[in-house]
mmCIF file of C-alpha atoms in Angstrom:
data_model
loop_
_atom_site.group_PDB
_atom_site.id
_atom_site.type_symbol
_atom_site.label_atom_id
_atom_site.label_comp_id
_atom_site.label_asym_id
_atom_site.label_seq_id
_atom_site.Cartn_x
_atom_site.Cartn_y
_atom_site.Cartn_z
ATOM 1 C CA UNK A 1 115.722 122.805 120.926
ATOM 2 C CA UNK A 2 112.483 124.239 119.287
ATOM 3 C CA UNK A 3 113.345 125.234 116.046
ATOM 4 C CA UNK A 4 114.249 121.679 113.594
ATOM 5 C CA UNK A 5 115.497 121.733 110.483
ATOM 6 C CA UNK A 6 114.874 118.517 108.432
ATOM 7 C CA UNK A 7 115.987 117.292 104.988
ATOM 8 C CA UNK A 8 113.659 117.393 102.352
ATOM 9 C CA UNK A 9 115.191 115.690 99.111
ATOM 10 C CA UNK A 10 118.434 117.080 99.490
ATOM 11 C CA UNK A 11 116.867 120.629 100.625
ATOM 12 C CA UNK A 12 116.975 121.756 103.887
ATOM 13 C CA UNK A 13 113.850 123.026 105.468
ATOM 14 C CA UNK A 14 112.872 124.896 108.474
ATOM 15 C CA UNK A 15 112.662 126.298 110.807
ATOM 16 C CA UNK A 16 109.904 124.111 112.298
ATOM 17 C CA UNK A 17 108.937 122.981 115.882
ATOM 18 C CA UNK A 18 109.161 119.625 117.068
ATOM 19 C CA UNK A 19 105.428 119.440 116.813
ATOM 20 C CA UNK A 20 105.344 120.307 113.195
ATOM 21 C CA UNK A 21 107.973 117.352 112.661
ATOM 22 C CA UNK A 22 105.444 114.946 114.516
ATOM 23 C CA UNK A 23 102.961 115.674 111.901
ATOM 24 C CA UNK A 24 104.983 115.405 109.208
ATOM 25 C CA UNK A 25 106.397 111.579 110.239
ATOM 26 C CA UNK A 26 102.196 110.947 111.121
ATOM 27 C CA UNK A 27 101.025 112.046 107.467
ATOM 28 C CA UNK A 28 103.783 110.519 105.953
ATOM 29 C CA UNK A 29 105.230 114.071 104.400
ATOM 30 C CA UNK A 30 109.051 112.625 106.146
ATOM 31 C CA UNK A 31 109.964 109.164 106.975
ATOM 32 C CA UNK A 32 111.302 108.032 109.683
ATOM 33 C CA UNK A 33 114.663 108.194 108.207
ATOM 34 C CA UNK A 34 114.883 111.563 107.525
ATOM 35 C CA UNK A 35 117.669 113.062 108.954
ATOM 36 C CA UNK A 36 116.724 116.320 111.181
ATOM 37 C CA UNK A 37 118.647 118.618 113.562
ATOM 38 C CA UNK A 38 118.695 121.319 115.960
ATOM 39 C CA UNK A 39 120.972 123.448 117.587
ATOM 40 C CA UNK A 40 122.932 121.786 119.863
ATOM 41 C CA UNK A 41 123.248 118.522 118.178
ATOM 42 C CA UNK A 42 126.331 117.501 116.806
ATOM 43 C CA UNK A 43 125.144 116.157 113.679
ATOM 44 C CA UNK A 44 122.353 115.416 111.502
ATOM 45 C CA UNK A 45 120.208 112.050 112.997
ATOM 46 C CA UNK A 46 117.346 110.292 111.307
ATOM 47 C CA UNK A 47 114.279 111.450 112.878
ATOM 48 C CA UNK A 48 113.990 107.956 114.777
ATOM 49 C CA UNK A 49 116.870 108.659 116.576
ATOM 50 C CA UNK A 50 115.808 111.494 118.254
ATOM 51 C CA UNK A 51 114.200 111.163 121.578
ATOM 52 C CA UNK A 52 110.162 111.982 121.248
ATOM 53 C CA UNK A 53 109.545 111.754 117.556
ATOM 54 C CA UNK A 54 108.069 108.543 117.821
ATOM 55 C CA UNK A 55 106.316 107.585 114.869
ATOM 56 C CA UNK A 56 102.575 107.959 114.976
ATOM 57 C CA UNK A 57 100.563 105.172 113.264
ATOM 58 C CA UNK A 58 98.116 107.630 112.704
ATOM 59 C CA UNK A 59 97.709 111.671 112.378
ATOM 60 C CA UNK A 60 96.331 113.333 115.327
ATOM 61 C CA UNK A 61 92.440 114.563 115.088
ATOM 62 C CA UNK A 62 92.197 118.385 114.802
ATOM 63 C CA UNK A 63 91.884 119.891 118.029
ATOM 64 C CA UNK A 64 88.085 120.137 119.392
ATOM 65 C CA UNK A 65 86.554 118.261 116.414
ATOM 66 C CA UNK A 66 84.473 115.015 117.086
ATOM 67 C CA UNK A 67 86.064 111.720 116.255
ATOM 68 C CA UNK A 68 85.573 108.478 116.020
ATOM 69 C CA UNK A 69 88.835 107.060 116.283
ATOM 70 C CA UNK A 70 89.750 103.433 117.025
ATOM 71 C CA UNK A 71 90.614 102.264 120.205
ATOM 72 C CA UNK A 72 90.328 98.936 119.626
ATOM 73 C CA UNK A 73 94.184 98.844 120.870
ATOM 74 C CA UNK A 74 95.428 97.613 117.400
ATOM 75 C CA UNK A 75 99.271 98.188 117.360
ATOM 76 C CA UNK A 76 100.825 97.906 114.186
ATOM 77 C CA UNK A 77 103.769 95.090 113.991
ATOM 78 C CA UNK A 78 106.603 93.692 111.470
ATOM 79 C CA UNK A 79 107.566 95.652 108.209
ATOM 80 C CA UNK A 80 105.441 98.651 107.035
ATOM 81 C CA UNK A 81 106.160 98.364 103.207
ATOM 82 C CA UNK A 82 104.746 94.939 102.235
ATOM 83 C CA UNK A 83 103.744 95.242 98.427
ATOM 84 C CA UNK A 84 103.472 91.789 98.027
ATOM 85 C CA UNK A 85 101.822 90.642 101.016
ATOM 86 C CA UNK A 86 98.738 93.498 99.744
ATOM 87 C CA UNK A 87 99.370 92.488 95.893
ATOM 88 C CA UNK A 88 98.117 89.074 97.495
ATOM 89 C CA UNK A 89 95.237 89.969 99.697
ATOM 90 C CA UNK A 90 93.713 91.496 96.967
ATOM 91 C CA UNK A 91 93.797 89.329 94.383
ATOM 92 C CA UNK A 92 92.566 86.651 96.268
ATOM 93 C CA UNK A 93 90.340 88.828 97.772
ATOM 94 C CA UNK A 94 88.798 88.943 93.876
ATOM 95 C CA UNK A 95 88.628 85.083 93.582
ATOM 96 C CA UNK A 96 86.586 84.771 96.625
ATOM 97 C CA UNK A 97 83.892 87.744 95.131
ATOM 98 C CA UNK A 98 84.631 85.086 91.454
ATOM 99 C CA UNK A 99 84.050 81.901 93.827
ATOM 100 C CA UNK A 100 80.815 83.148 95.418
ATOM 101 C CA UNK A 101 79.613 84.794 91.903
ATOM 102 C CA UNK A 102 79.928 81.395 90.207
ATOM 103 C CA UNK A 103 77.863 79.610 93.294
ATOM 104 C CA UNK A 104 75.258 82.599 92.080
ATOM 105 C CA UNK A 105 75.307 81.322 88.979
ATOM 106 C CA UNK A 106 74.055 77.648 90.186
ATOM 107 C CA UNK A 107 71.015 79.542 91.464
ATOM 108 C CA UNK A 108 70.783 81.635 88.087
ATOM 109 C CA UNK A 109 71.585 79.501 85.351
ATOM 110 C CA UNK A 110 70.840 82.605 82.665
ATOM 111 C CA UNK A 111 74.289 83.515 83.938
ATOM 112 C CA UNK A 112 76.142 80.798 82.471
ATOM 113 C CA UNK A 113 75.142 81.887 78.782
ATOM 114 C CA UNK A 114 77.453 85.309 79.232
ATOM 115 C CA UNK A 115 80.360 84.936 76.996
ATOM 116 C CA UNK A 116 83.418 83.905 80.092
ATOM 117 C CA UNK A 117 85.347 86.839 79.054
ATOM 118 C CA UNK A 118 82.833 89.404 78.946
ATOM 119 C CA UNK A 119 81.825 87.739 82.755
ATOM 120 C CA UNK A 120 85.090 88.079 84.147
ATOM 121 C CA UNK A 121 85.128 92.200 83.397
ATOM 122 C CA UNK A 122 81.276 92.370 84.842
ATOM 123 C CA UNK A 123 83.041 90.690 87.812
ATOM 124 C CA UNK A 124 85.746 93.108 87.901
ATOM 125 C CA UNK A 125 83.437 95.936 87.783
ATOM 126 C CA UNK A 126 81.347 95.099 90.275
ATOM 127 C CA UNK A 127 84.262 94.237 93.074
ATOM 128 C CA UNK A 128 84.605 97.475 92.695
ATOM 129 C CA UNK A 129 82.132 98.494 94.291
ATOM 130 C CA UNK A 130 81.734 95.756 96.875
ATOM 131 C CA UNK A 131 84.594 96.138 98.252
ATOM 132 C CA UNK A 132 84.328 99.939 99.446
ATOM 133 C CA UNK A 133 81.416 98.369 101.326
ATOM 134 C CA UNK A 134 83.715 96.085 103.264
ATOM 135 C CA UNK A 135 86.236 98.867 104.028
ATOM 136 C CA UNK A 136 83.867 100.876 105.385
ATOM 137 C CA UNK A 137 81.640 98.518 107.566
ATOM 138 C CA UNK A 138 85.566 96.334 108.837
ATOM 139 C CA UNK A 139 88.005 98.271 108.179
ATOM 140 C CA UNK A 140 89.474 95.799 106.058
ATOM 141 C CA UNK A 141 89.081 92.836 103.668
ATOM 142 C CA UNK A 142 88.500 88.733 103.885
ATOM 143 C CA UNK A 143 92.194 88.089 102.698
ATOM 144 C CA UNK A 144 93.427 91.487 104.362
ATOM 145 C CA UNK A 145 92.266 90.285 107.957
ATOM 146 C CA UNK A 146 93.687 86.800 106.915
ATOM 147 C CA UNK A 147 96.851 89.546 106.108
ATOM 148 C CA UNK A 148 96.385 91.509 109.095
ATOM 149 C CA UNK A 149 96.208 94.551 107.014
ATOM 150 C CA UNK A 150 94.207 97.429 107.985
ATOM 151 C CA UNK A 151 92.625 100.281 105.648
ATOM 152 C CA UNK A 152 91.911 103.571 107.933
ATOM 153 C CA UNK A 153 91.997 107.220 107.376
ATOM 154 C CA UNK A 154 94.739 109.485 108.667
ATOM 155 C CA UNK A 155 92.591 110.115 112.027
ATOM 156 C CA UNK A 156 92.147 106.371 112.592
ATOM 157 C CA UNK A 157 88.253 106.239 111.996
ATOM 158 C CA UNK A 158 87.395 104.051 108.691
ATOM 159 C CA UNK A 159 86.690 105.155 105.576
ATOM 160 C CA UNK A 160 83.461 105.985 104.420
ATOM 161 C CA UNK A 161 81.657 104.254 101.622
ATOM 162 C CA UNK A 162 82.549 106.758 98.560
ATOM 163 C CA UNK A 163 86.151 107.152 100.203
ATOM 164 C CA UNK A 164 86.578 103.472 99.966
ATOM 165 C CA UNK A 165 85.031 103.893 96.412
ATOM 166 C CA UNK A 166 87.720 106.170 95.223
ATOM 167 C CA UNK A 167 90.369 104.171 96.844
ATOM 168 C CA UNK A 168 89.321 101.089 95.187
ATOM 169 C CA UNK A 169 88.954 103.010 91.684
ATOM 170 C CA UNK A 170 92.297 104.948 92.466
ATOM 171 C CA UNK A 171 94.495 101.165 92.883
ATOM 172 C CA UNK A 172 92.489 99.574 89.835
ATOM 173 C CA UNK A 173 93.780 102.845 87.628
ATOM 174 C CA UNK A 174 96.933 104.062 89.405
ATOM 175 C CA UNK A 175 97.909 100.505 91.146
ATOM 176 C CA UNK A 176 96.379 98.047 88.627
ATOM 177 C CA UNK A 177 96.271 100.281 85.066
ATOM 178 C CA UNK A 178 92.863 99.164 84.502
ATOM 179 C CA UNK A 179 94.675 95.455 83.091
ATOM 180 C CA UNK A 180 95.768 96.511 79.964
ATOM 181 C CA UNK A 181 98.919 94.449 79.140
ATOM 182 C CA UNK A 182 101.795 96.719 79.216
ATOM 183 C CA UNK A 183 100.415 99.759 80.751
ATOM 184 C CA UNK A 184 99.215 97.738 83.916
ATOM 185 C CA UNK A 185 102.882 96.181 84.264
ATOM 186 C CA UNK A 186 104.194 100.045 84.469
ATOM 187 C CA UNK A 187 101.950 101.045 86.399
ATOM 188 C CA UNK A 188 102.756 97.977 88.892
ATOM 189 C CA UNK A 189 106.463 98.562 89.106
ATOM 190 C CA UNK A 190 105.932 102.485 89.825
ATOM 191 C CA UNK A 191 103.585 101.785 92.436
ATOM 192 C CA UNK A 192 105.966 98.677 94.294
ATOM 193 C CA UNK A 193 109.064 100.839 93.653
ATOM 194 C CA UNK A 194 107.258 104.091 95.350
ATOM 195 C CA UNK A 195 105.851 101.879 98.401
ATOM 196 C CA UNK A 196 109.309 100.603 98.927
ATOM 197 C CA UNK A 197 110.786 103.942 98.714
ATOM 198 C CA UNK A 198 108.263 106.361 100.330
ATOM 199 C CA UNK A 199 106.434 103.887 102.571
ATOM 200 C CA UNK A 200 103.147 105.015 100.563
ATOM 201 C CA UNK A 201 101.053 104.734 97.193
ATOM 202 C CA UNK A 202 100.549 108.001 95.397
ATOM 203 C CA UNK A 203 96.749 106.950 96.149
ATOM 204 C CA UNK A 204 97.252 106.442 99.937
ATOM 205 C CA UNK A 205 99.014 109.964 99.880
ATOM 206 C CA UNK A 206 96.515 111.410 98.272
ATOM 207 C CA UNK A 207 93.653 110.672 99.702
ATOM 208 C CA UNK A 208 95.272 110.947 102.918
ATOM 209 C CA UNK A 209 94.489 106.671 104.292
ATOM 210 C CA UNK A 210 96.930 104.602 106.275
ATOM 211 C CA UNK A 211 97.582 101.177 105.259
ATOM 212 C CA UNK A 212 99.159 99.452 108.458
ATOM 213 C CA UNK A 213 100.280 95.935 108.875
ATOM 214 C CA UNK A 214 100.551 93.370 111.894
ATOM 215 C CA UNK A 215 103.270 90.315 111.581
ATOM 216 C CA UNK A 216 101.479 86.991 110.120
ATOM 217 C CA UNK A 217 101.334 83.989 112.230
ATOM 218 C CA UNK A 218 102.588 80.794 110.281
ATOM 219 C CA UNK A 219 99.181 78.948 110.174
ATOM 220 C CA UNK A 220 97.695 82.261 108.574
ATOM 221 C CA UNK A 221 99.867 81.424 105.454
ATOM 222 C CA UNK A 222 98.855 77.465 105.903
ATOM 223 C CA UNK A 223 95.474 79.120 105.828
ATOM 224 C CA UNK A 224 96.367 81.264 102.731
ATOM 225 C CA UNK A 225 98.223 78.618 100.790
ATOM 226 C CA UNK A 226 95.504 75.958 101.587
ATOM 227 C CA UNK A 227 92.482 78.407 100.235
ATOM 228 C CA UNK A 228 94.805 79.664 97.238
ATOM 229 C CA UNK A 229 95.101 75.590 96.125
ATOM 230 C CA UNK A 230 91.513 75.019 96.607
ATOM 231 C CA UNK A 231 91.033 78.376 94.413
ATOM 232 C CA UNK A 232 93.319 77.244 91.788
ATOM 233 C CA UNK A 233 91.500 73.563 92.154
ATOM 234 C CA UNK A 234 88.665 75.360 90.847
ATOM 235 C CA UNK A 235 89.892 77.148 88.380
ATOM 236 C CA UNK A 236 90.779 73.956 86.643
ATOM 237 C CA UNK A 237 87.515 72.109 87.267
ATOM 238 C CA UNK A 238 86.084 75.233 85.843
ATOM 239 C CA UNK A 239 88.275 74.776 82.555
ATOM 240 C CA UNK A 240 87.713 70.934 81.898
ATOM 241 C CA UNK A 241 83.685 71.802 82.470
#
């Protein structure tokens, strides 16, 4: 059975061979519940079903090119499509760069003069461009190791500083809609309803990154929920200042 046939919404398409249909589950161009067939199967099966298309967390390096893929042994665990678990990681994430920017300001008391809301889109502006650092130099984020969320290209090797900078600039405009009221609610719903439904943002697809998951231990969320009080804790201080 070397020639597949696999549905592609509601088309059929093929002929391919079974290694084509390997790639396609890898880069995320067919889920894993796509149903395929070949001749000599009775019916149609979701590509999980059938014996060797395992699905690959990553896309195989191109043949005879130098990698630097991870072997750190990392195997991906628990659902794949957790919007809110990443919703969270990052917006924490943002409060710690706010927490540490404000113990800046201690050391720089010129700082305090800026007008709060005029300081809060500096802040946003300039987490963009920290956090590309992080994703290149880990791989991942404070809140999305507390997560156990991993940001790698297709191959496996991390992104590189001006990939993570378009990622990060793709979610605050595509993901976030640059937090206008209104627009950013649209574009927060299209983005959670295509995750659920693809198992990928148009901005993971795109630029061709794999956003993988491991399950989270109960006393990482006593972690999370303990630091999340302590932010909001803050927050308040901040306000009665």
């Amino acid at each position: 059975m070397d020639s597949w046939y696999f549905n592609d919404s509601g088309q059929q398409r093929g002929p391919v061979n079974a290694e084509e249909i390997k790639m396609l589950l890898a880069t995320h161009k067919i889920q894993a519940d796509t149903l395929v067939w070949s001749v000599g199967m009775p019916e149609w099966k979701p590509a999980s079903d059938v014996i060797g298309f395992q699905i690959l967390t990553y896309a195989p390096p191109i043949p005879d090119q130098e990698t630097h893929v991870d072997c750190s042994g990392y195997v991906p665990s628990g659902p794949q499509e957790r919007p809110w678990v990443r919703y969270w990681a990052r917006t924490l994430d943002f409060f710690l760069f706010g927490f540490f920017s404000g113990v800046a300001v201690a050391f720089w008391p010129q700082l305090g003069e800026i007008n709060d809301t005029l300081f809060g889109i500096v802040l946003l502006l300039l987490y963009n461009f920290v956090e590309p650092v992080m994703l290149a130099v880990t791989g991942t984020t404070p809140f999305k190791a507390l997560l156990r969320i991993r940001v790698r290209n297709d191959d496996g090797t991390k992104l590189s500083y001006p990939q993570g900078l378009r990622r990060t600039l793709s979610v605050w405009i595509r993901g976030m809609g640059l937090g206008i009221p209104f627009i950013s609610l649209f574009t927060a719903v299209t983005s959670y309803k295509r995750l659920i439904r693809d198992g990928i943002t148009s901005w993971d697809q795109d630029g061709g990154y794999t956003v993988t998951h491991q399950s989270i231990a109960w006393w990482r969320w006593l972690i999370l929920f303990a630091l999340s009080a302590g932010f909001i804790g803050l927050i308040v201080l901040g306000s009665e200042a």
